[in-house]
mmCIF file of C-alpha atoms and ligand atoms in Angstrom:
data_model
loop_
_atom_site.group_PDB
_atom_site.id
_atom_site.type_symbol
_atom_site.label_atom_id
_atom_site.label_comp_id
_atom_site.label_asym_id
_atom_site.label_seq_id
_atom_site.Cartn_x
_atom_site.Cartn_y
_atom_site.Cartn_z
ATOM 1 C CA MET X 1 5.045 -14.950 -21.531
ATOM 2 C CA ASN X 2 2.218 -13.256 -23.357
ATOM 3 C CA ALA X 3 0.292 -10.472 -21.628
ATOM 4 C CA HIS X 4 -3.055 -11.547 -23.035
ATOM 5 C CA THR X 5 -3.156 -15.301 -22.686
ATOM 6 C CA LYS X 6 -3.193 -17.264 -19.463
ATOM 7 C CA THR X 7 0.308 -17.979 -18.319
ATOM 8 C CA ALA X 8 1.256 -21.497 -17.356
ATOM 9 C CA PHE X 9 1.800 -21.440 -13.607
ATOM 10 C CA SER X 10 3.205 -24.677 -12.299
ATOM 11 C CA ARG X 11 1.484 -25.595 -9.037
ATOM 12 C CA ARG X 12 3.385 -27.387 -6.319
ATOM 13 C CA PRO X 13 1.229 -27.252 -3.175
ATOM 14 C CA THR X 14 3.067 -27.599 0.111
ATOM 15 C CA ASP X 15 3.206 -31.075 1.643
ATOM 16 C CA ARG X 16 3.490 -29.460 5.068
ATOM 17 C CA PRO X 17 0.577 -27.013 5.440
ATOM 18 C CA VAL X 18 0.008 -25.435 8.849
ATOM 19 C CA ALA X 19 -2.477 -27.629 10.771
ATOM 20 C CA ALA X 20 -6.053 -26.342 10.746
ATOM 21 C CA ASP X 21 -6.233 -25.889 14.536
ATOM 22 C CA VAL X 22 -2.917 -23.981 14.614
ATOM 23 C CA ARG X 23 -4.117 -21.785 11.754
ATOM 24 C CA ALA X 24 -7.428 -21.101 13.507
ATOM 25 C CA ASP X 25 -5.470 -19.974 16.555
ATOM 26 C CA LEU X 26 -3.232 -17.679 14.485
ATOM 27 C CA LEU X 27 -6.275 -16.121 12.802
ATOM 28 C CA LYS X 28 -7.947 -15.165 16.099
ATOM 29 C CA ASP X 29 -5.862 -12.016 16.517
ATOM 30 C CA PRO X 30 -3.430 -11.876 13.598
ATOM 31 C CA GLY X 31 -2.313 -8.237 14.007
ATOM 32 C CA PHE X 32 -0.594 -6.870 10.907
ATOM 33 C CA GLY X 33 2.080 -8.572 8.819
ATOM 34 C CA LYS X 34 3.084 -11.339 11.228
ATOM 35 C CA VAL X 35 0.987 -14.335 10.195
ATOM 36 C CA PHE X 36 1.869 -15.772 6.793
ATOM 37 C CA SER X 37 -0.001 -18.221 4.594
ATOM 38 C CA ASP X 38 1.310 -21.584 3.346
ATOM 39 C CA HIS X 39 2.232 -20.618 -0.218
ATOM 40 C CA MET X 40 3.892 -18.029 -2.416
ATOM 41 C CA VAL X 41 4.243 -17.237 -6.112
ATOM 42 C CA VAL X 42 7.645 -16.927 -7.769
ATOM 43 C CA ILE X 43 8.326 -15.720 -11.330
ATOM 44 C CA ARG X 44 11.792 -15.210 -12.761
ATOM 45 C CA TRP X 45 13.021 -12.666 -15.258
ATOM 46 C CA THR X 46 16.302 -12.691 -17.114
ATOM 47 C CA LYS X 47 17.497 -10.432 -19.869
ATOM 48 C CA ASP X 48 17.721 -13.390 -22.273
ATOM 49 C CA ARG X 49 14.450 -15.151 -21.499
ATOM 50 C CA GLY X 50 12.171 -12.442 -20.144
ATOM 51 C CA TRP X 51 9.518 -13.654 -17.671
ATOM 52 C CA HIS X 52 9.554 -17.411 -17.130
ATOM 53 C CA ASP X 53 9.173 -20.256 -14.620
ATOM 54 C CA ALA X 54 6.020 -18.971 -12.909
ATOM 55 C CA GLU X 55 5.124 -21.183 -9.982
ATOM 56 C CA VAL X 56 2.934 -21.427 -6.923
ATOM 57 C CA CYS X 57 4.842 -23.295 -4.236
ATOM 58 C CA ALA X 58 5.391 -23.704 -0.505
ATOM 59 C CA ARG X 59 6.378 -20.468 1.217
ATOM 60 C CA ALA X 60 10.099 -20.769 1.877
ATOM 61 C CA PRO X 61 13.274 -18.682 2.288
ATOM 62 C CA VAL X 62 15.006 -17.392 -0.841
ATOM 63 C CA THR X 63 18.640 -18.102 -1.634
ATOM 64 C CA LEU X 64 20.566 -15.127 -2.954
ATOM 65 C CA ASP X 65 24.135 -14.665 -4.038
ATOM 66 C CA PRO X 66 25.825 -12.221 -1.620
ATOM 67 C CA ALA X 67 26.553 -10.007 -4.622
ATOM 68 C CA ALA X 68 22.851 -9.867 -5.627
ATOM 69 C CA ALA X 69 22.269 -6.306 -6.805
ATOM 70 C CA VAL X 70 19.311 -5.673 -4.495
ATOM 71 C CA LEU X 71 21.543 -6.121 -1.440
ATOM 72 C CA HIS X 72 23.867 -3.366 -2.604
ATOM 73 C CA TYR X 73 21.907 -0.866 -4.641
ATOM 74 C CA GLY X 74 18.367 -1.451 -3.434
ATOM 75 C CA GLN X 75 16.602 -2.172 -6.712
ATOM 76 C CA GLU X 76 13.293 -3.305 -5.197
ATOM 77 C CA ILE X 77 9.613 -2.448 -5.562
ATOM 78 C CA PHE X 78 6.419 -3.747 -3.977
ATOM 79 C CA GLU X 79 2.646 -3.521 -3.869
ATOM 80 C CA GLY X 80 -0.022 -4.103 -1.246
ATOM 81 C CA LEU X 81 -3.630 -5.203 -1.696
ATOM 82 C CA LYS X 82 -6.200 -7.196 0.231
ATOM 83 C CA ALA X 83 -8.463 -10.183 -0.397
ATOM 84 C CA TYR X 84 -11.722 -10.160 1.559
ATOM 85 C CA ASN X 85 -14.391 -12.695 2.369
ATOM 86 C CA LEU X 86 -17.650 -11.067 1.273
ATOM 87 C CA SER X 87 -20.891 -11.606 3.141
ATOM 88 C CA ASP X 88 -22.227 -13.682 0.211
ATOM 89 C CA GLY X 89 -19.373 -16.152 0.609
ATOM 90 C CA THR X 90 -17.287 -15.088 -2.384
ATOM 91 C CA ILE X 91 -13.772 -13.672 -2.186
ATOM 92 C CA ALA X 92 -12.947 -10.286 -3.638
ATOM 93 C CA LEU X 93 -10.059 -7.930 -4.298
ATOM 94 C CA PHE X 94 -10.332 -4.151 -4.551
ATOM 95 C CA ARG X 95 -9.102 -2.698 -7.870
ATOM 96 C CA PRO X 96 -6.206 -5.130 -8.328
ATOM 97 C CA ASP X 97 -5.718 -3.854 -11.907
ATOM 98 C CA GLN X 98 -4.617 -0.556 -10.371
ATOM 99 C CA ASN X 99 -1.985 -2.332 -8.299
ATOM 100 C CA ALA X 100 -0.789 -4.162 -11.420
ATOM 101 C CA ARG X 101 -0.425 -0.868 -13.285
ATOM 102 C CA ARG X 102 1.271 0.929 -10.447
ATOM 103 C CA PHE X 103 3.669 -2.014 -10.125
ATOM 104 C CA GLN X 104 4.600 -1.453 -13.760
ATOM 105 C CA GLN X 105 5.095 2.264 -13.176
ATOM 106 C CA SER X 106 7.271 1.620 -10.142
ATOM 107 C CA ALA X 107 9.279 -0.900 -12.180
ATOM 108 C CA ALA X 108 9.803 1.614 -14.982
ATOM 109 C CA ARG X 109 11.081 4.246 -12.524
ATOM 110 C CA MET X 110 13.513 1.778 -10.958
ATOM 111 C CA ALA X 111 14.818 0.561 -14.344
ATOM 112 C CA MET X 112 13.224 -2.861 -13.830
ATOM 113 C CA PRO X 113 11.219 -5.000 -16.277
ATOM 114 C CA GLU X 114 7.434 -4.574 -16.239
ATOM 115 C CA LEU X 115 5.383 -7.613 -15.282
ATOM 116 C CA PRO X 116 2.394 -7.870 -17.669
ATOM 117 C CA GLU X 117 -0.824 -6.820 -15.938
ATOM 118 C CA ALA X 118 -2.529 -10.137 -16.723
ATOM 119 C CA VAL X 119 0.318 -12.101 -15.156
ATOM 120 C CA PHE X 120 0.221 -9.952 -12.019
ATOM 121 C CA LEU X 121 -3.532 -10.537 -11.728
ATOM 122 C CA GLN X 122 -3.171 -14.236 -12.358
ATOM 123 C CA ALA X 123 -0.477 -14.530 -9.690
ATOM 124 C CA VAL X 124 -2.818 -12.874 -7.191
ATOM 125 C CA ASP X 125 -5.722 -15.148 -8.153
ATOM 126 C CA GLU X 126 -3.545 -18.257 -7.880
ATOM 127 C CA LEU X 127 -2.296 -17.411 -4.393
ATOM 128 C CA VAL X 128 -5.669 -16.347 -3.034
ATOM 129 C CA LYS X 129 -7.256 -19.565 -4.305
ATOM 130 C CA ILE X 130 -4.645 -21.870 -2.856
ATOM 131 C CA ASP X 131 -4.559 -20.004 0.490
ATOM 132 C CA THR X 132 -8.276 -19.221 0.875
ATOM 133 C CA ALA X 133 -8.276 -20.782 4.340
ATOM 134 C CA TRP X 134 -5.968 -17.975 5.488
ATOM 135 C CA ILE X 135 -8.518 -15.201 4.882
ATOM 136 C CA PRO X 136 -9.814 -14.316 8.353
ATOM 137 C CA LYS X 137 -13.568 -14.168 8.839
ATOM 138 C CA GLY X 138 -15.214 -10.885 9.818
ATOM 139 C CA ASP X 139 -13.138 -7.684 9.730
ATOM 140 C CA GLY X 140 -9.848 -9.244 8.749
ATOM 141 C CA SER X 141 -8.414 -9.841 5.312
ATOM 142 C CA LEU X 142 -5.569 -11.502 3.497
ATOM 143 C CA TYR X 143 -2.971 -8.829 2.790
ATOM 144 C CA LEU X 144 -1.164 -9.623 -0.446
ATOM 145 C CA ARG X 145 2.379 -8.422 -0.932
ATOM 146 C CA PRO X 146 3.730 -8.621 -4.494
ATOM 147 C CA PHE X 147 7.358 -7.540 -4.783
ATOM 148 C CA MET X 148 10.284 -7.703 -7.177
ATOM 149 C CA PHE X 149 14.010 -7.343 -6.686
ATOM 150 C CA ALA X 150 17.332 -7.520 -8.549
ATOM 151 C CA THR X 151 19.083 -10.863 -8.179
ATOM 152 C CA GLU X 152 22.025 -10.621 -10.563
ATOM 153 C CA ALA X 153 25.400 -11.234 -8.874
ATOM 154 C CA PHE X 154 27.231 -8.173 -10.134
ATOM 155 C CA LEU X 155 28.684 -5.194 -8.281
ATOM 156 C CA GLY X 156 28.846 -2.831 -11.235
ATOM 157 C CA VAL X 157 26.338 -0.006 -11.156
ATOM 158 C CA ARG X 158 23.675 -0.498 -13.827
ATOM 159 C CA PRO X 159 20.190 -2.064 -13.943
ATOM 160 C CA SER X 160 20.355 -5.763 -13.070
ATOM 161 C CA HIS X 161 19.917 -8.371 -15.789
ATOM 162 C CA GLU X 162 17.987 -10.760 -13.488
ATOM 163 C CA TYR X 163 14.981 -10.295 -11.218
ATOM 164 C CA LEU X 164 12.671 -12.295 -9.020
ATOM 165 C CA PHE X 165 8.979 -11.455 -8.699
ATOM 166 C CA MET X 166 7.388 -12.902 -5.593
ATOM 167 C CA LEU X 167 3.977 -12.761 -4.001
ATOM 168 C CA ILE X 168 3.351 -13.639 -0.367
ATOM 169 C CA ALA X 169 0.221 -13.305 1.764
ATOM 170 C CA SER X 170 -0.368 -12.338 5.370
ATOM 171 C CA SER X 171 -3.573 -12.741 7.376
ATOM 172 C CA VAL X 172 -4.330 -9.399 8.991
ATOM 173 C CA GLY X 173 -6.731 -7.861 11.468
ATOM 174 C CA SER X 174 -6.834 -4.124 12.077
ATOM 175 C CA TYR X 175 -3.741 -2.109 11.079
ATOM 176 C CA PHE X 176 -3.470 0.343 13.932
ATOM 177 C CA LYS X 177 -3.451 -1.281 17.341
ATOM 178 C CA GLY X 178 -5.762 1.406 18.716
ATOM 179 C CA GLY X 179 -8.532 0.398 16.276
ATOM 180 C CA GLU X 180 -10.916 3.268 15.579
ATOM 181 C CA LYS X 181 -9.244 5.849 17.783
ATOM 182 C CA PRO X 182 -7.780 8.854 15.878
ATOM 183 C CA VAL X 183 -4.030 8.562 15.377
ATOM 184 C CA THR X 184 -1.431 11.079 16.481
ATOM 185 C CA VAL X 185 1.138 11.967 13.832
ATOM 186 C CA TRP X 186 4.620 13.385 14.182
ATOM 187 C CA LEU X 187 5.639 16.294 11.951
ATOM 188 C CA THR X 188 9.284 15.869 11.122
ATOM 189 C CA ASP X 189 11.243 19.055 10.490
ATOM 190 C CA ARG X 190 14.525 17.200 9.904
ATOM 191 C CA TYR X 191 13.756 14.588 7.295
ATOM 192 C CA THR X 192 11.988 14.576 3.950
ATOM 193 C CA ARG X 193 10.603 11.636 2.039
ATOM 194 C CA ALA X 194 11.001 12.527 -1.624
ATOM 195 C CA ALA X 195 12.257 15.347 -3.802
ATOM 196 C CA GLU X 196 11.262 16.388 -7.296
ATOM 197 C CA GLY X 197 12.814 14.044 -9.839
ATOM 198 C CA GLY X 198 13.259 11.382 -7.161
ATOM 199 C CA THR X 199 11.368 8.150 -6.504
ATOM 200 C CA GLY X 200 8.502 9.487 -4.378
ATOM 201 C CA ALA X 201 5.838 8.226 -6.795
ATOM 202 C CA ALA X 202 7.323 4.716 -6.986
ATOM 203 C CA LYS X 203 6.426 2.114 -4.394
ATOM 204 C CA CYS X 204 9.993 1.105 -3.636
ATOM 205 C CA GLY X 205 11.652 -0.190 -0.499
ATOM 206 C CA GLY X 206 14.183 2.637 -0.611
ATOM 207 C CA ASN X 207 11.513 5.245 0.144
ATOM 208 C CA TYR X 208 10.621 3.281 3.247
ATOM 209 C CA ALA X 209 14.246 2.772 4.301
ATOM 210 C CA SER X 210 14.797 6.514 4.221
ATOM 211 C CA SER X 211 11.618 7.157 6.224
ATOM 212 C CA LEU X 212 12.414 4.808 9.099
ATOM 213 C CA LEU X 213 14.472 7.236 11.167
ATOM 214 C CA ALA X 214 11.614 9.735 11.043
ATOM 215 C CA GLN X 215 9.208 6.913 11.901
ATOM 216 C CA ALA X 216 11.391 5.966 14.889
ATOM 217 C CA GLU X 217 11.410 9.622 15.967
ATOM 218 C CA ALA X 218 7.613 9.619 15.696
ATOM 219 C CA MET X 219 7.340 6.580 17.925
ATOM 220 C CA GLU X 220 9.753 8.066 20.493
ATOM 221 C CA ASN X 221 7.406 11.024 20.633
ATOM 222 C CA GLY X 222 4.397 8.807 21.226
ATOM 223 C CA CYS X 223 3.069 9.102 17.656
ATOM 224 C CA ASP X 224 1.773 6.407 15.320
ATOM 225 C CA GLN X 225 3.035 7.835 12.017
ATOM 226 C CA VAL X 226 5.120 10.624 10.480
ATOM 227 C CA VAL X 227 3.845 13.411 8.276
ATOM 228 C CA PHE X 228 6.349 14.647 5.712
ATOM 229 C CA LEU X 229 6.648 18.110 4.215
ATOM 230 C CA ASP X 230 8.032 18.831 0.746
ATOM 231 C CA ALA X 231 11.797 18.713 0.292
ATOM 232 C CA ALA X 232 12.184 22.105 -1.421
ATOM 233 C CA GLU X 233 10.415 24.548 0.922
ATOM 234 C CA HIS X 234 9.603 22.408 3.971
ATOM 235 C CA ARG X 235 6.155 23.945 3.926
ATOM 236 C CA TRP X 236 3.755 21.837 1.938
ATOM 237 C CA VAL X 237 2.161 18.759 3.453
ATOM 238 C CA GLU X 238 2.912 15.735 1.294
ATOM 239 C CA GLU X 239 1.823 12.494 2.927
ATOM 240 C CA LEU X 240 2.514 10.130 5.792
ATOM 241 C CA GLY X 241 5.252 7.497 5.588
ATOM 242 C CA GLY X 242 2.899 5.075 3.880
ATOM 243 C CA MET X 243 -0.487 6.784 3.557
ATOM 244 C CA ASN X 244 -1.998 9.737 1.693
ATOM 245 C CA VAL X 245 -3.705 12.540 3.564
ATOM 246 C CA PHE X 246 -7.026 14.430 3.297
ATOM 247 C CA PHE X 247 -8.393 17.534 5.012
ATOM 248 C CA VAL X 248 -12.112 18.106 5.627
ATOM 249 C CA MET X 249 -13.124 21.772 5.633
ATOM 250 C CA ASP X 250 -16.068 23.446 7.378
ATOM 251 C CA ASP X 251 -17.976 23.724 4.073
ATOM 252 C CA GLY X 252 -17.760 19.934 3.641
ATOM 253 C CA SER X 253 -15.116 20.107 0.907
ATOM 254 C CA LEU X 254 -11.999 17.959 0.856
ATOM 255 C CA VAL X 255 -8.433 19.021 0.167
ATOM 256 C CA THR X 256 -5.626 16.598 -0.656
ATOM 257 C CA PRO X 257 -2.080 17.243 -1.888
ATOM 258 C CA PRO X 258 -1.761 16.908 -5.697
ATOM 259 C CA LEU X 259 0.147 14.071 -7.400
ATOM 260 C CA SER X 260 3.208 16.099 -8.215
ATOM 261 C CA GLY X 261 5.662 13.211 -8.531
ATOM 262 C CA THR X 262 6.818 13.335 -4.921
ATOM 263 C CA ILE X 263 3.861 11.513 -3.377
ATOM 264 C CA LEU X 264 2.612 8.008 -3.951
ATOM 265 C CA PRO X 265 -0.532 7.847 -6.119
ATOM 266 C CA GLY X 266 -2.672 5.877 -3.666
ATOM 267 C CA ILE X 267 -5.515 3.729 -4.946
ATOM 268 C CA THR X 268 -7.459 4.461 -1.759
ATOM 269 C CA ARG X 269 -6.823 8.181 -2.367
ATOM 270 C CA ASP X 270 -8.189 7.872 -5.888
ATOM 271 C CA ALA X 271 -11.259 5.921 -4.707
ATOM 272 C CA ILE X 272 -12.036 8.531 -2.039
ATOM 273 C CA ILE X 273 -11.760 11.416 -4.525
ATOM 274 C CA THR X 274 -14.070 9.570 -6.939
ATOM 275 C CA LEU X 275 -16.655 8.705 -4.266
ATOM 276 C CA ALA X 276 -16.635 12.163 -2.699
ATOM 277 C CA ARG X 277 -17.126 13.909 -6.067
ATOM 278 C CA LYS X 278 -19.883 11.451 -6.947
ATOM 279 C CA GLU X 279 -21.798 12.429 -3.827
ATOM 280 C CA GLY X 280 -21.444 16.091 -4.726
ATOM 281 C CA ARG X 281 -18.552 17.053 -2.499
ATOM 282 C CA THR X 282 -15.919 19.469 -3.772
ATOM 283 C CA VAL X 283 -12.465 17.886 -3.774
ATOM 284 C CA ARG X 284 -9.478 20.116 -4.387
ATOM 285 C CA GLU X 285 -6.153 18.508 -5.243
ATOM 286 C CA GLU X 286 -3.997 21.391 -4.172
ATOM 287 C CA ARG X 287 -1.055 22.187 -1.998
ATOM 288 C CA TYR X 288 -1.797 22.731 1.683
ATOM 289 C CA SER X 289 0.873 24.175 3.942
ATOM 290 C CA ILE X 290 1.614 23.228 7.511
ATOM 291 C CA ASP X 291 1.020 26.866 8.545
ATOM 292 C CA GLN X 292 -2.405 26.738 6.941
ATOM 293 C CA TRP X 293 -3.105 23.476 8.737
ATOM 294 C CA ARG X 294 -2.201 25.112 12.056
ATOM 295 C CA ALA X 295 -4.283 28.235 11.302
ATOM 296 C CA ASP X 296 -7.312 26.312 10.019
ATOM 297 C CA ALA X 297 -7.282 23.966 13.000
ATOM 298 C CA ALA X 298 -7.169 26.996 15.336
ATOM 299 C CA SER X 299 -9.939 28.911 13.534
ATOM 300 C CA GLY X 300 -12.197 25.894 13.151
ATOM 301 C CA LYS X 301 -12.096 26.016 9.342
ATOM 302 C CA LEU X 302 -10.485 22.589 9.372
ATOM 303 C CA LYS X 303 -12.982 20.109 10.754
ATOM 304 C CA GLU X 304 -11.287 16.753 10.253
ATOM 305 C CA ALA X 305 -8.147 15.216 8.800
ATOM 306 C CA PHE X 306 -7.531 11.627 7.828
ATOM 307 C CA ALA X 307 -4.930 9.377 6.293
ATOM 308 C CA CYS X 308 -5.732 6.606 3.832
ATOM 309 C CA GLY X 309 -4.135 3.538 2.329
ATOM 310 C CA THR X 310 -4.853 -0.119 1.688
ATOM 311 C CA ALA X 311 -3.614 -1.367 5.038
ATOM 312 C CA ALA X 312 -5.660 0.869 7.360
ATOM 313 C CA VAL X 313 -8.198 2.042 4.692
ATOM 314 C CA VAL X 314 -9.051 5.321 6.474
ATOM 315 C CA ALA X 315 -7.516 6.512 9.740
ATOM 316 C CA SER X 316 -8.652 9.701 11.410
ATOM 317 C CA ILE X 317 -5.849 12.088 12.448
ATOM 318 C CA GLY X 318 -6.561 13.499 15.903
ATOM 319 C CA LYS X 319 -3.417 15.435 16.610
ATOM 320 C CA ILE X 320 -0.107 16.504 15.093
ATOM 321 C CA LYS X 321 2.877 16.774 17.377
ATOM 322 C CA SER X 322 5.926 18.775 16.371
ATOM 323 C CA SER X 323 8.871 20.588 17.895
ATOM 324 C CA ALA X 324 6.949 23.821 17.245
ATOM 325 C CA GLY X 325 3.940 22.670 19.274
ATOM 326 C CA ASP X 326 0.896 20.502 18.779
ATOM 327 C CA ILE X 327 -2.049 20.924 16.442
ATOM 328 C CA VAL X 328 -5.211 19.383 17.807
ATOM 329 C CA ILE X 329 -7.891 18.493 15.272
ATOM 330 C CA SER X 330 -10.278 16.167 17.016
ATOM 331 C CA ASP X 331 -11.427 15.576 20.560
ATOM 332 C CA GLY X 332 -10.589 11.890 20.415
ATOM 333 C CA THR X 333 -13.384 10.674 18.177
ATOM 334 C CA THR X 334 -13.448 10.129 14.423
ATOM 335 C CA GLY X 335 -15.374 12.950 12.712
ATOM 336 C CA PRO X 336 -18.630 12.400 10.794
ATOM 337 C CA VAL X 337 -17.228 12.982 7.291
ATOM 338 C CA THR X 338 -14.249 10.682 7.865
ATOM 339 C CA SER X 339 -16.564 8.026 9.324
ATOM 340 C CA ALA X 340 -18.991 8.274 6.414
ATOM 341 C CA ILE X 341 -16.216 8.041 3.793
ATOM 342 C CA LYS X 342 -14.681 5.081 5.558
ATOM 343 C CA ALA X 343 -18.040 3.298 5.905
ATOM 344 C CA ARG X 344 -18.840 3.819 2.216
ATOM 345 C CA LEU X 345 -15.450 2.572 1.051
ATOM 346 C CA VAL X 346 -15.316 -0.414 3.392
ATOM 347 C CA GLY X 347 -18.925 -1.181 2.434
ATOM 348 C CA ILE X 348 -17.994 -1.329 -1.260
ATOM 349 C CA GLN X 349 -14.899 -3.426 -0.518
ATOM 350 C CA ARG X 350 -16.990 -5.869 1.510
ATOM 351 C CA GLY X 351 -19.762 -6.130 -1.069
ATOM 352 C CA GLU X 352 -22.330 -4.435 1.173
ATOM 353 C CA VAL X 353 -22.631 -1.176 -0.778
ATOM 354 C CA ALA X 354 -23.348 -1.076 -4.544
ATOM 355 C CA ASP X 355 -20.141 -1.128 -6.581
ATOM 356 C CA GLU X 356 -20.985 1.561 -9.160
ATOM 357 C CA PHE X 357 -17.465 1.859 -10.492
ATOM 358 C CA GLY X 358 -16.701 -1.822 -11.025
ATOM 359 C CA TRP X 359 -13.946 -1.796 -8.416
ATOM 360 C CA VAL X 360 -14.665 -5.142 -6.791
ATOM 361 C CA HIS X 361 -12.916 -8.039 -8.503
ATOM 362 C CA ARG X 362 -14.400 -11.374 -7.506
ATOM 363 C CA ILE X 363 -12.198 -14.443 -7.500
ATOM 364 C CA LYS X 364 -13.827 -17.283 -9.342
HETATM 365 C C1 PLP L 401 1.186 2.340 -0.681
HETATM 366 C C2 PLP L 401 1.331 3.750 -0.239
HETATM 367 C C3 PLP L 401 0.244 4.612 -0.064
HETATM 368 C C4 PLP L 401 -1.195 4.163 -0.181
HETATM 369 O O1 PLP L 401 -1.536 3.612 -1.406
HETATM 370 P P1 PLP L 401 -2.804 2.667 -1.545
HETATM 371 O O2 PLP L 401 -2.832 2.281 -2.961
HETATM 372 O O3 PLP L 401 -3.983 3.485 -1.162
HETATM 373 O O4 PLP L 401 -2.592 1.530 -0.609
HETATM 374 C C5 PLP L 401 0.488 5.933 0.266
HETATM 375 N N1 PLP L 401 1.738 6.386 0.452
HETATM 376 C C6 PLP L 401 2.813 5.589 0.310
HETATM 377 C C7 PLP L 401 4.160 6.153 0.519
HETATM 378 C C8 PLP L 401 2.639 4.249 -0.043
HETATM 379 O O5 PLP L 401 3.722 3.471 -0.180
#
């Protein structure tokens, strides 16, 4: 499979698509990650043949040998991106080339083969085209989930010699049930997400598996998400379980933790830094401690805080709860800077604000 020429995808459309009226019903209030489209993409990789047998087919369960390496040693990575209906009737993706590249970087870290960028992009185009009817109108989108895992039946510990790349799609509405209301986050003082030299910068299932207990603790404490501190000193704010974090200071500047290898290099994070600098805002990628957060919230130096990622785009953080007491940032409304950044970004994604950076990829 050549990275520069179009790959031959065999197309086998489902003969049992979901009926249009049933689909319309599902799309009314799809929530997040529960409603799936009719098709999927599958591409195989073996040590001997490399990437082969790319196909678009009916969404269906996968058969795995019980000894498949992923089930034992967790060799798995994924991506997440969205397809939108633009107001002019076309369909667009936001910076899918960045997802393709990050997928390669995650693969490299997990000792997996890298899917050529062009093949990744073609897979996305193929699925979006065949499942266009699953893109909700209005605010919703089609959340695309590319992933890859080790399928070789072998219990020895070494990188697998066989993998499956798959791409599925889920019709989604708003990510957080509360909608625009600021979220409350739980500061865990027991668990960490990633340590130096670990897999924190790779988008792998294992990072999520190890964050779930903290996430459960967050929910028990009435919070929507967890905020993790660094593993070495338990001082520096890193990110949420699946979103990067920004602080808005009283001089209008933004602070966000640097990409040190222990946090995930978010594409939304990168877009926000680029947009904020373009409009003349100072953005500092520097470490910010939890004590500073507490002090700045108390003194009023910290005006707003928000989390960002593909799924929720931008979510205002209203309050942090922790065993050492709460930090209140907002009075229950999303602050003006957070709102403006979100509006600008969503506007670009939706084709309503000029796309100066060439981020919007239209599906033809
Ligand atoms: C995917 C992800 C993000 C956000 O990345 P985006 O590219 O903006 O969607 C942030 N943190 C973690 C841990 C993630 O897995």
